[in-house]
PDB file of C-alpha atoms and ligand atoms in Angstrom:
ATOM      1  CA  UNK A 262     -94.407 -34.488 -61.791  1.00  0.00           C
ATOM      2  CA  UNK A 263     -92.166 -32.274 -59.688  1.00  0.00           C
ATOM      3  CA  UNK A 264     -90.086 -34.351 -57.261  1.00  0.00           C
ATOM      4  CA  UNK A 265     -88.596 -31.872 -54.699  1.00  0.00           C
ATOM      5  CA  UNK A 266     -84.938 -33.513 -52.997  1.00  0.00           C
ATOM      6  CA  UNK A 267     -83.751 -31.492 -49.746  1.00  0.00           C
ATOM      7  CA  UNK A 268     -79.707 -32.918 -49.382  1.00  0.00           C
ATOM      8  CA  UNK A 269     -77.561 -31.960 -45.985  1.00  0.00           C
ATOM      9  CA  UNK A 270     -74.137 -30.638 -45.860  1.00  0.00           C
ATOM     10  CA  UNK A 271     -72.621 -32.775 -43.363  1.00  0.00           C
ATOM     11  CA  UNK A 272     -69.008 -33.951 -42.305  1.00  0.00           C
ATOM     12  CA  UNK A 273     -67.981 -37.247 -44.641  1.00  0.00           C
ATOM     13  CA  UNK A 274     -68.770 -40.473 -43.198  1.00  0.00           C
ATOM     14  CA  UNK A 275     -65.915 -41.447 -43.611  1.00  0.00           C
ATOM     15  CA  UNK A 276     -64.328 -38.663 -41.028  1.00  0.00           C
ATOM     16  CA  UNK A 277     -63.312 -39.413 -37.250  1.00  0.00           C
ATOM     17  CA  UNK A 278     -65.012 -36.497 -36.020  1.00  0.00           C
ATOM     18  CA  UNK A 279     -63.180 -33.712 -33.029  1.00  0.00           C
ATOM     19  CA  UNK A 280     -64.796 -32.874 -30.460  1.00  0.00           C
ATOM     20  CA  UNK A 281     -64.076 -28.731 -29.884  1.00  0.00           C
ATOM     21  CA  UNK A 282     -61.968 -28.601 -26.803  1.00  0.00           C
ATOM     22  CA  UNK A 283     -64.639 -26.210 -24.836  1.00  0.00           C
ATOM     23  CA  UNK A 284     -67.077 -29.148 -25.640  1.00  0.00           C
ATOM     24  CA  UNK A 285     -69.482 -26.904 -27.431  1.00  0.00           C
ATOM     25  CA  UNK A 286     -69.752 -28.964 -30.597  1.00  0.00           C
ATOM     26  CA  UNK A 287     -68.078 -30.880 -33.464  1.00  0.00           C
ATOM     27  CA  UNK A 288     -65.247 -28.940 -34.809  1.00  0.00           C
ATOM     28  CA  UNK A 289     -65.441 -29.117 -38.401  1.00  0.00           C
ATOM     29  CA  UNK A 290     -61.984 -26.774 -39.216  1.00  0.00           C
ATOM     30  CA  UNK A 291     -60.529 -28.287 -42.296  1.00  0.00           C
ATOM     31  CA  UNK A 292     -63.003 -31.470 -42.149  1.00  0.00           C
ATOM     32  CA  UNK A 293     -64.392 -33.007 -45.360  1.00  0.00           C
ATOM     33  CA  UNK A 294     -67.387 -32.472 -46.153  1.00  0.00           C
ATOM     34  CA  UNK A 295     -69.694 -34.219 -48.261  1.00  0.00           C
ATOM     35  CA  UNK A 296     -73.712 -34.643 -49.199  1.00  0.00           C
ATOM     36  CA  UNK A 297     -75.882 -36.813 -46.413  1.00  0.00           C
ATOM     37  CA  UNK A 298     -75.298 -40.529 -47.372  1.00  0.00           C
ATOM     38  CA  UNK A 299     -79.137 -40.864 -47.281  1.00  0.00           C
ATOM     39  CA  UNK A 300     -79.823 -37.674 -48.861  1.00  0.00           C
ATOM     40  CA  UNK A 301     -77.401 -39.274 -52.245  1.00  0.00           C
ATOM     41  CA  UNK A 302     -79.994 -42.384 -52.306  1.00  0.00           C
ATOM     42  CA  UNK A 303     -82.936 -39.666 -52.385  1.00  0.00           C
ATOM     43  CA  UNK A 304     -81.598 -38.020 -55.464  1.00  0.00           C
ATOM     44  CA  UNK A 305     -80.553 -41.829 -56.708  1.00  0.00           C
ATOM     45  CA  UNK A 306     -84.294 -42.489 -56.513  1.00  0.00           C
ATOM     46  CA  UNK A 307     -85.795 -39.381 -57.919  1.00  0.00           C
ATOM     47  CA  UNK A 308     -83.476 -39.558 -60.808  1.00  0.00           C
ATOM     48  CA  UNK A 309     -84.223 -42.912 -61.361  1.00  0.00           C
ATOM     49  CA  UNK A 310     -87.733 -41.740 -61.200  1.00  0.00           C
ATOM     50  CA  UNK A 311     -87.560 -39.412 -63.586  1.00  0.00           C
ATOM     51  CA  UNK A 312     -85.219 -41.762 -65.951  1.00  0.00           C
ATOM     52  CA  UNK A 313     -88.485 -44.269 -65.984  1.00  0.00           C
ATOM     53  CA  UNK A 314     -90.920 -41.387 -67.312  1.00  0.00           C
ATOM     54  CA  UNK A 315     -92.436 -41.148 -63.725  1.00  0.00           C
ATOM     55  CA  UNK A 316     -90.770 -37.533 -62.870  1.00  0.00           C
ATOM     56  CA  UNK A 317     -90.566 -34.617 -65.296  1.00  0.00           C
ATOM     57  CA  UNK A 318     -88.010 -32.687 -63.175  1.00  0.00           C
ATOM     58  CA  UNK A 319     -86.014 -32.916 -59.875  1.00  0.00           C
ATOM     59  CA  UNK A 320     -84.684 -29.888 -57.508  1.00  0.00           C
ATOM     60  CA  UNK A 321     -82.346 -30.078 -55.087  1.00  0.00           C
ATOM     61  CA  UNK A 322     -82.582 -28.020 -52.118  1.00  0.00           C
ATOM     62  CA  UNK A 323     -79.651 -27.314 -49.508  1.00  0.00           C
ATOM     63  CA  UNK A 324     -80.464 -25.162 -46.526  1.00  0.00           C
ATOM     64  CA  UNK A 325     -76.638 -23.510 -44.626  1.00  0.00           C
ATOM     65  CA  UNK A 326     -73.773 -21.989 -45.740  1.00  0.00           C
ATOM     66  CA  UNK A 327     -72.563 -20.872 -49.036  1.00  0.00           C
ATOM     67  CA  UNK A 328     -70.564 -23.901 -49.701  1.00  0.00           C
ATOM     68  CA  UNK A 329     -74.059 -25.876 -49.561  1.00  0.00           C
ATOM     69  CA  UNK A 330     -73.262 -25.276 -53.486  1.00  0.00           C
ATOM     70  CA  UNK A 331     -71.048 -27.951 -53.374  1.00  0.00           C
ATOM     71  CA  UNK A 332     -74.030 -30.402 -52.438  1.00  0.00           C
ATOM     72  CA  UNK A 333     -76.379 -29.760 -54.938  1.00  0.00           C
ATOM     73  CA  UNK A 334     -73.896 -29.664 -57.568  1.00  0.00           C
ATOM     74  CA  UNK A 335     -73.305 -33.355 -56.377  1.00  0.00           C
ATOM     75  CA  UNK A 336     -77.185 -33.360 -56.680  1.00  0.00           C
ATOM     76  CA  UNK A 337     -76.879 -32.187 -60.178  1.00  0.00           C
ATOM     77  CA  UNK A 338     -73.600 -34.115 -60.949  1.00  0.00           C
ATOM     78  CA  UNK A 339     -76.126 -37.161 -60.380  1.00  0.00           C
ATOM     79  CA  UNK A 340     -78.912 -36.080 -61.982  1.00  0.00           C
ATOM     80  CA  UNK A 341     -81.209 -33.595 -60.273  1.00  0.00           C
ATOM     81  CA  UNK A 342     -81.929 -30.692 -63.136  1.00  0.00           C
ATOM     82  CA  UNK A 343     -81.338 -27.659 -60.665  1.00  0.00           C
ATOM     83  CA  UNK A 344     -80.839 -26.551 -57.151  1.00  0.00           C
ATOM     84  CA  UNK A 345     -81.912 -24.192 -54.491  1.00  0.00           C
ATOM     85  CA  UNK A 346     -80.243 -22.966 -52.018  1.00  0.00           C
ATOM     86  CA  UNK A 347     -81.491 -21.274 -49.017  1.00  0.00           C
ATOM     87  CA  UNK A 348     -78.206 -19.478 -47.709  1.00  0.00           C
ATOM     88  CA  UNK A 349     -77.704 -18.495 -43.881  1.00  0.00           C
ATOM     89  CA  UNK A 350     -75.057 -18.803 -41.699  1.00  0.00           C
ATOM     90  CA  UNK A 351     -77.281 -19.522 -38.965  1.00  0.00           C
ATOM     91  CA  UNK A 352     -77.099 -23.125 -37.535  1.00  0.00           C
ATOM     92  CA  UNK A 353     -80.191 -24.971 -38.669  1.00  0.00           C
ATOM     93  CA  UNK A 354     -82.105 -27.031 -36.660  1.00  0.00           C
ATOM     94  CA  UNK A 355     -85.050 -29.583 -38.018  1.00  0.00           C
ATOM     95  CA  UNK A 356     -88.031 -27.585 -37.058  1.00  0.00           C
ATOM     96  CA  UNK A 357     -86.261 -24.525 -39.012  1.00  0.00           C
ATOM     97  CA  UNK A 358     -85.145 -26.620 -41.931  1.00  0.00           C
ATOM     98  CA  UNK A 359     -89.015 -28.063 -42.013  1.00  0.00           C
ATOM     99  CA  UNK A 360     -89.992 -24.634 -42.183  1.00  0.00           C
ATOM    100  CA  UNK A 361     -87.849 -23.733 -45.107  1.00  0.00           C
ATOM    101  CA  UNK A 362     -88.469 -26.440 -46.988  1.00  0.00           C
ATOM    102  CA  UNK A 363     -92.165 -25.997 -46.341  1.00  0.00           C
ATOM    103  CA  UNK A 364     -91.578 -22.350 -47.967  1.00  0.00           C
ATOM    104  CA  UNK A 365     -89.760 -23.865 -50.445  1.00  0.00           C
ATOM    105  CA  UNK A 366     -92.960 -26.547 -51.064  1.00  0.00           C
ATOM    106  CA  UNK A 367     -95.234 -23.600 -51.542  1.00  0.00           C
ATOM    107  CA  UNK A 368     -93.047 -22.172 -53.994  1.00  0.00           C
ATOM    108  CA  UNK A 369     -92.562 -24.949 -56.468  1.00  0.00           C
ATOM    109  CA  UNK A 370     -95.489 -27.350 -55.507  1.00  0.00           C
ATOM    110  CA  UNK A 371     -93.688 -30.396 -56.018  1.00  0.00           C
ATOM    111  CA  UNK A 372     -95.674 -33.594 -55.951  1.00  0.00           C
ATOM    112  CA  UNK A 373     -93.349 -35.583 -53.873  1.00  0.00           C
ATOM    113  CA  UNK A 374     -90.468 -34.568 -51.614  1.00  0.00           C
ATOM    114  CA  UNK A 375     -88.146 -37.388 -50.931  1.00  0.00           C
ATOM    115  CA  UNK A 376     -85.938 -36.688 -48.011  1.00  0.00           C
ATOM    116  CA  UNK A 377     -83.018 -38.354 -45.932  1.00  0.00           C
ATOM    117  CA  UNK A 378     -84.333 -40.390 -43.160  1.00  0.00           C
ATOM    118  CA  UNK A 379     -81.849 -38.425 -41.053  1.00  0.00           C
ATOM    119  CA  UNK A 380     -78.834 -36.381 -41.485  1.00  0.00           C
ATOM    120  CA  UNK A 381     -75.810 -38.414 -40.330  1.00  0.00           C
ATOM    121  CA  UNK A 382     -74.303 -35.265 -38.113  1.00  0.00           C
ATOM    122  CA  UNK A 383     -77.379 -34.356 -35.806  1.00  0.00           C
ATOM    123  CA  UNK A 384     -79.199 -38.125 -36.191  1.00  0.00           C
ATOM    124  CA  UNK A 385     -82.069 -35.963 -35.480  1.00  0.00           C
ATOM    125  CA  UNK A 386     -84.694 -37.961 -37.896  1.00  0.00           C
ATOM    126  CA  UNK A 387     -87.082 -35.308 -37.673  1.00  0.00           C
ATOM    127  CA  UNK A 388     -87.109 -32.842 -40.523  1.00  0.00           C
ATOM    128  CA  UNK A 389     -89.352 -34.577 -43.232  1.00  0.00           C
ATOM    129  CA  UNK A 390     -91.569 -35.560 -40.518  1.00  0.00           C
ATOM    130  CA  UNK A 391     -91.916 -32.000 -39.465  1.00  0.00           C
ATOM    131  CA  UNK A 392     -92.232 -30.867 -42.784  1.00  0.00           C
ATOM    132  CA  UNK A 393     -95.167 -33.362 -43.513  1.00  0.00           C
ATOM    133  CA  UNK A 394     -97.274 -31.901 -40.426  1.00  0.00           C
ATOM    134  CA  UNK A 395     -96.185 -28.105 -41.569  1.00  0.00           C
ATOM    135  CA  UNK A 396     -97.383 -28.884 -45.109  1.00  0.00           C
ATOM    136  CA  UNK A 397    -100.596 -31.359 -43.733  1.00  0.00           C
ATOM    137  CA  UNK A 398     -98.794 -34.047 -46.106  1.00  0.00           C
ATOM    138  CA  UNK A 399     -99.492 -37.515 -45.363  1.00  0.00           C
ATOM    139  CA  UNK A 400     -95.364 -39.416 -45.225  1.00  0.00           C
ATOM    140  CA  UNK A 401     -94.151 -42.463 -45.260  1.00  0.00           C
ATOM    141  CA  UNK A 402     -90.769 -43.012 -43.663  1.00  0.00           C
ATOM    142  CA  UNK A 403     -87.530 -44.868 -43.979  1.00  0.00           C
ATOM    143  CA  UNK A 404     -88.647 -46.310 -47.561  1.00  0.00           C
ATOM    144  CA  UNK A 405     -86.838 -49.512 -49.292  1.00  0.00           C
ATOM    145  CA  UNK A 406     -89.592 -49.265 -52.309  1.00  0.00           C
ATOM    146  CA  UNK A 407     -90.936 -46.743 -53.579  1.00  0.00           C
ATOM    147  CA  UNK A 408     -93.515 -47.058 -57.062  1.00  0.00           C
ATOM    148  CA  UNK A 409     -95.801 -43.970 -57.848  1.00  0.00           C
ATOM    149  CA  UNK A 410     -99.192 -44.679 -59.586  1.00  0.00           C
ATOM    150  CA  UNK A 411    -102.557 -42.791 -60.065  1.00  0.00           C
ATOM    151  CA  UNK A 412    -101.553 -40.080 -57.856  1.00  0.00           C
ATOM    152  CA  UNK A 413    -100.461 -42.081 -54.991  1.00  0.00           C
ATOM    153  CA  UNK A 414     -96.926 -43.558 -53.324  1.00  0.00           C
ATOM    154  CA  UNK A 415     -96.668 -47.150 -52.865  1.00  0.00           C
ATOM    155  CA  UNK A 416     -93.931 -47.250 -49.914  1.00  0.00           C
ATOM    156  CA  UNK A 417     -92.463 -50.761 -48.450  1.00  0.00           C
ATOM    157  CA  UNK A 418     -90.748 -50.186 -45.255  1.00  0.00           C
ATOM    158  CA  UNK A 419     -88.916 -52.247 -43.370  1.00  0.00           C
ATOM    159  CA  UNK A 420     -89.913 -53.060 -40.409  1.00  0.00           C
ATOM    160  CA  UNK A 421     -89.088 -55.328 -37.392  1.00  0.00           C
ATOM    161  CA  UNK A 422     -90.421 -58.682 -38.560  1.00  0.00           C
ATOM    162  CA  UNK A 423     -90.936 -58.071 -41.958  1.00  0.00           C
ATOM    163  CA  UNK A 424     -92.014 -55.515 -44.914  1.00  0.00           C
ATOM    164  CA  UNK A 425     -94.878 -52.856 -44.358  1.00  0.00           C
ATOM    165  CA  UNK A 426     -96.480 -51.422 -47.343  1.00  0.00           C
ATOM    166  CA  UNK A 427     -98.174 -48.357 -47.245  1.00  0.00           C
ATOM    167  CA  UNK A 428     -99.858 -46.193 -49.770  1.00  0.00           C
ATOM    168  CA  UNK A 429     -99.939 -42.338 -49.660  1.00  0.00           C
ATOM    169  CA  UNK A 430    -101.940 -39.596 -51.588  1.00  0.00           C
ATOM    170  CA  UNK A 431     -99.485 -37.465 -53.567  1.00  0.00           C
ATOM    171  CA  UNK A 432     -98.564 -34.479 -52.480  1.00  0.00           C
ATOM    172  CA  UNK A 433     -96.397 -36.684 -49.849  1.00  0.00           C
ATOM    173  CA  UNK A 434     -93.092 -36.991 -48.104  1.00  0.00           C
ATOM    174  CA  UNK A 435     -90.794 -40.215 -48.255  1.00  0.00           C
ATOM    175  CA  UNK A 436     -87.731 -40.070 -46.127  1.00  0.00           C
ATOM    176  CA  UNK A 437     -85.253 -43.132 -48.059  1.00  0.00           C
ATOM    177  CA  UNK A 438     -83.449 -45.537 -46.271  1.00  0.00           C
ATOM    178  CA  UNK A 439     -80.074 -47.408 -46.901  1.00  0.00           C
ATOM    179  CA  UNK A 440     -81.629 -50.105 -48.657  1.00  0.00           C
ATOM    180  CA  UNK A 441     -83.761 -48.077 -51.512  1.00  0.00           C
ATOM    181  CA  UNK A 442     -80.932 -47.966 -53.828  1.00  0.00           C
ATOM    182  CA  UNK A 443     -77.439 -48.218 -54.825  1.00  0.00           C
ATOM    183  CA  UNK A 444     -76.932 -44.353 -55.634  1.00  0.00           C
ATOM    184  CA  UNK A 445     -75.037 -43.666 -59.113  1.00  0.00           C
ATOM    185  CA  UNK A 446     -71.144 -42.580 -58.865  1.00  0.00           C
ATOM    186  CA  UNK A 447     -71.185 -39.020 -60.617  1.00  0.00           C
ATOM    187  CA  UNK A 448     -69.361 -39.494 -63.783  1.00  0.00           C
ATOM    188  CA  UNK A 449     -66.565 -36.841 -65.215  1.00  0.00           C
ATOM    189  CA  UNK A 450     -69.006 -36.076 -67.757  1.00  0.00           C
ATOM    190  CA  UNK A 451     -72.318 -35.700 -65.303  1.00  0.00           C
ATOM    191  CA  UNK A 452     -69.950 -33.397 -63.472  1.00  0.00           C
ATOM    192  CA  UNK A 453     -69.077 -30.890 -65.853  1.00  0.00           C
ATOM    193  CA  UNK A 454     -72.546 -30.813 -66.877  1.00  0.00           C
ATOM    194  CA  UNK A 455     -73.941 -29.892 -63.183  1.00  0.00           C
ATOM    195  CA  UNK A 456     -71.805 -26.770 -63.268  1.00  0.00           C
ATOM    196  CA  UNK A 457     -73.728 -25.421 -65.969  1.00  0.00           C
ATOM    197  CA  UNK A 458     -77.127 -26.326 -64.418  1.00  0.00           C
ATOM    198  CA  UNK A 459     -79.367 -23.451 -62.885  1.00  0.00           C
ATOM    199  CA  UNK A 460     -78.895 -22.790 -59.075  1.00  0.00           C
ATOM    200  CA  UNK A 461     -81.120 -20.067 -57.235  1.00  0.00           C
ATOM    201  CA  UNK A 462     -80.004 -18.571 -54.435  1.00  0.00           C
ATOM    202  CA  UNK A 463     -82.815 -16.761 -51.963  1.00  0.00           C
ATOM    203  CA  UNK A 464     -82.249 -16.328 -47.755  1.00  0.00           C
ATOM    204  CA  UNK A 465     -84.616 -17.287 -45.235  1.00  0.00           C
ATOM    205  CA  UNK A 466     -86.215 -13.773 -45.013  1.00  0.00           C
ATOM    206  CA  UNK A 467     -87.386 -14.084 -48.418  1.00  0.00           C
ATOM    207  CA  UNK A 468     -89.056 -17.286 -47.877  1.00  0.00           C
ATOM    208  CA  UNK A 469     -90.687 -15.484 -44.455  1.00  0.00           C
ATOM    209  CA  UNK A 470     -89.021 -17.790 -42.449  1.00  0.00           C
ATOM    210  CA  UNK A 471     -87.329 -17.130 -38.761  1.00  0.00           C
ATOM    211  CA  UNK A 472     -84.317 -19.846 -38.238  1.00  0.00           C
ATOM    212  CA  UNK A 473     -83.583 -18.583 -35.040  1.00  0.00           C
ATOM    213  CA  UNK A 474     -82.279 -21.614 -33.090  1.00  0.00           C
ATOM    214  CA  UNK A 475     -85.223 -22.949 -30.245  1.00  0.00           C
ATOM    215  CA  UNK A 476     -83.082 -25.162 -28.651  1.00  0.00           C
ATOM    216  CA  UNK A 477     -79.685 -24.813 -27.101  1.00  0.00           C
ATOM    217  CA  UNK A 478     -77.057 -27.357 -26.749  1.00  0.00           C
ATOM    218  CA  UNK A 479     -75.569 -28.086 -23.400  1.00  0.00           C
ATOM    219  CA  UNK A 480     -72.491 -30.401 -23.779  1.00  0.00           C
ATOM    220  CA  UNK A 481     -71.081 -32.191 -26.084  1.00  0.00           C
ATOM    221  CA  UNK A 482     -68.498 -35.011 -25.235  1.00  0.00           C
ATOM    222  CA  UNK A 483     -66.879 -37.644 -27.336  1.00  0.00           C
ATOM    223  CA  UNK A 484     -67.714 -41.046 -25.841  1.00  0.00           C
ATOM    224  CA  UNK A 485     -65.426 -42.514 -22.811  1.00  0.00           C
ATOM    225  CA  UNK A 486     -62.054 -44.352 -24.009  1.00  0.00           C
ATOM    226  CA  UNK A 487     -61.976 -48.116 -23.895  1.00  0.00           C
ATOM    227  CA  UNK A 488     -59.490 -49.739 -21.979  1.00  0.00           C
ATOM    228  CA  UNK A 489     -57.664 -52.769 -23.922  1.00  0.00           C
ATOM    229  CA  UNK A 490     -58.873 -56.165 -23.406  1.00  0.00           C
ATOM    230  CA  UNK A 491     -57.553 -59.133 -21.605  1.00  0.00           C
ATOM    231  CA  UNK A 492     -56.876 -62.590 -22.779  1.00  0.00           C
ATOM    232  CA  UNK A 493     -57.822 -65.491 -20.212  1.00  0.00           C
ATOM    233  CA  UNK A 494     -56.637 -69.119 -20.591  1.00  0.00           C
ATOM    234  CA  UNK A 495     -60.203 -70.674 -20.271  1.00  0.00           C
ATOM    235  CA  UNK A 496     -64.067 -70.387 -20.005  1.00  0.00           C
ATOM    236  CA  UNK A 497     -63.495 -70.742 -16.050  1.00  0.00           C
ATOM    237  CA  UNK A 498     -61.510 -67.843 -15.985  1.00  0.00           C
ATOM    238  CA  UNK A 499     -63.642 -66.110 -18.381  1.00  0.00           C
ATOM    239  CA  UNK A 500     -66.917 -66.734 -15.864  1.00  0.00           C
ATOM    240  CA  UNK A 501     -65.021 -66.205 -13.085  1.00  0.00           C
ATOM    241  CA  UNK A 502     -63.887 -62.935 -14.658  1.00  0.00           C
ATOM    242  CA  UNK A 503     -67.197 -61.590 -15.410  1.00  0.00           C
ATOM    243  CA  UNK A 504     -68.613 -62.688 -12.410  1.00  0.00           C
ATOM    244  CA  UNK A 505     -66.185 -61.090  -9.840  1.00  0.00           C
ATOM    245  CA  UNK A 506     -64.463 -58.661 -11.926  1.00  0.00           C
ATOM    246  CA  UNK A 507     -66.885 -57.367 -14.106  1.00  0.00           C
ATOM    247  CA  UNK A 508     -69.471 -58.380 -12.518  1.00  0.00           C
ATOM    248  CA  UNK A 509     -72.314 -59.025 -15.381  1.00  0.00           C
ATOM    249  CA  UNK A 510     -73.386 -62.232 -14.218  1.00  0.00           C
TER     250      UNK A 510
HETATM  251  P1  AMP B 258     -82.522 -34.757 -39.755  1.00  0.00           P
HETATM  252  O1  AMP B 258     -83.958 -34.559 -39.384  1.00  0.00           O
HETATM  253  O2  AMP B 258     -81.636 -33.594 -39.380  1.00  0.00           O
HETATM  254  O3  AMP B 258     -81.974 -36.081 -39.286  1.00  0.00           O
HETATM  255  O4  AMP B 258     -82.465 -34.768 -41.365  1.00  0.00           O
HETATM  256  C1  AMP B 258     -83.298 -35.613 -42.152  1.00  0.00           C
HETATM  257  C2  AMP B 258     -83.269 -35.172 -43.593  1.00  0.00           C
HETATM  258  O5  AMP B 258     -83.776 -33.835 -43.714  1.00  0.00           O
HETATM  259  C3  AMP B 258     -81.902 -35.116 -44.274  1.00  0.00           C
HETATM  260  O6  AMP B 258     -81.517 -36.401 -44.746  1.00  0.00           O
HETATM  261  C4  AMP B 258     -82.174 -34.163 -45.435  1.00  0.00           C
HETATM  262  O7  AMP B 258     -82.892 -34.801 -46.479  1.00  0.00           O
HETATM  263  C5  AMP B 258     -83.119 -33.146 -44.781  1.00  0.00           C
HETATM  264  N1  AMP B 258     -82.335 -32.019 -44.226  1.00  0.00           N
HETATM  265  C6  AMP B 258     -81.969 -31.820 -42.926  1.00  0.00           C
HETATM  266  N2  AMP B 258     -81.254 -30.686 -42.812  1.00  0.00           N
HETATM  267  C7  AMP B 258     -81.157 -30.158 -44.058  1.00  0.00           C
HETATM  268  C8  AMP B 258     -80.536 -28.987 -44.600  1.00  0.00           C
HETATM  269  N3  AMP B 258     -79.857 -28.136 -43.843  1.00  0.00           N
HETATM  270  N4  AMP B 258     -80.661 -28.754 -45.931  1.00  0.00           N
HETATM  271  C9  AMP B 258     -81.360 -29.606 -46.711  1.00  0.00           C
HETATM  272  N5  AMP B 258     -81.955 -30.720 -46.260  1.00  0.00           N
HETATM  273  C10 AMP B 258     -81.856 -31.000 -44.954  1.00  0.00           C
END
């Protein structure tokens, strides 16, 4: 079985992100970049997949710009067996990634695709759902178990109150969340490997696919500064504060 992984380009978590002074998006000049956290525990779990006999073979897809090469190379540094990339220098959104991917699905008629549950730049959550109505895929999103059987995905998800369990007819899409898995840290060995590991290139017109953008962003703004906070010498202060002052209660 063919498990298909689509991983995100994004701007590391671990960045304090710039807002471009003529507030028309993030700047990303000289910012690190580094694979989708959630996309890492979808390759995590189709590796580990594939390690229990499940899987035969995992690909990595990466939809942007050329250095998208970097991210499934990480793919393949922990364990995906080659990568895709579908290069443009257009700015995806979702509904054109969906598309893409859906191309892409067509292609290699992979049994299970096992995306991010969203891409920690846009915190869209939308593309693997789009892609399961484009493909007429049943999903099963934000996953925390996933066991494949007799052609169908077993998928626990939490949800509030408790676990949900829902089963899905392969060919599906499971969008992972932060609880699946602990994902693997890509050894010196695994690393070396991945550079030797097939990548194919192809561009949106190839796969028939128009990314044009079909929505426009108006603003962005980083959020308002907080002012400091005061000390007060006891609870009657504090009510009295946040009665008259602040006036919350
Ligand atoms: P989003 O809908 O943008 O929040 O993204 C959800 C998931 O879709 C991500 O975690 C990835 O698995 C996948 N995805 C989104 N954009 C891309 C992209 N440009 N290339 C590959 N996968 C993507």
């Amino acid at each position: 079985m063919k498990i298909l992984v689509p991983v995100k380009r994004v701007v590391d978590y671990n960045v304090k992100v710039r807002v471009k002074a003529d507030g028309s998006g993030v700047d990303l000049a000289n910012v690190k970049m580094s694979m989708n956290p959630f996309d890492e525990i979808s390759v995590e779990e189709a590796v580990r997949l594939k390690e229990a006999g499940v899987a035969t073979e995992v690909v990595a897809v990466s939809c942007g710009v050329g250095a998208c090469q970097e991210t499934l190379r990480a793919a393949m540094a922990i364990g995906a067996d080659r990568g895709i990339l579908v290069e443009t220098d257009v700015e995806l959104q979702p509904l054109a990634v969906a598309k893409l991917l859906k191309a892409v699905c067509d292609k290699e008629q992979p049994q299970l695709v096992i995306c991010g549950k969203q891409a920690i730049d846009d915190d869209a959550n939308q593309t693997g759902q789009m892609l399961a109505a484009l493909a007429g895929w049943p999903q099963a999103t934000f996953a925390s178990k996933v066991t494949l059987a007799d052609g169908k995905a077993a998928v626990t998800r939490e949800i509030d109150g408790g676990l949900e369990t829902l089963s899905v007819k392969l060919p599906a899409v499971v969008t992972t969340d932060l609880r699946l898995n602990e994902p693997r840290y890509a050894t010196l060995p695994n690393i070396m490997k991945a550079k030797k590991k097939p990548l194919d290139t192809v561009k949106p017109a190839d796969l028939g696919v128009d990314v044009a953008p079909r929505l426009a962003t108006l603003k962005v703004a980083e959020p308002p500064k907080r002012s400091a906070g005061e000390r007060v010498a006891d609870v009657a202060q504090l009510i009295d504060k946040l009665k008259n002052v602040a006036k919350v209660i």
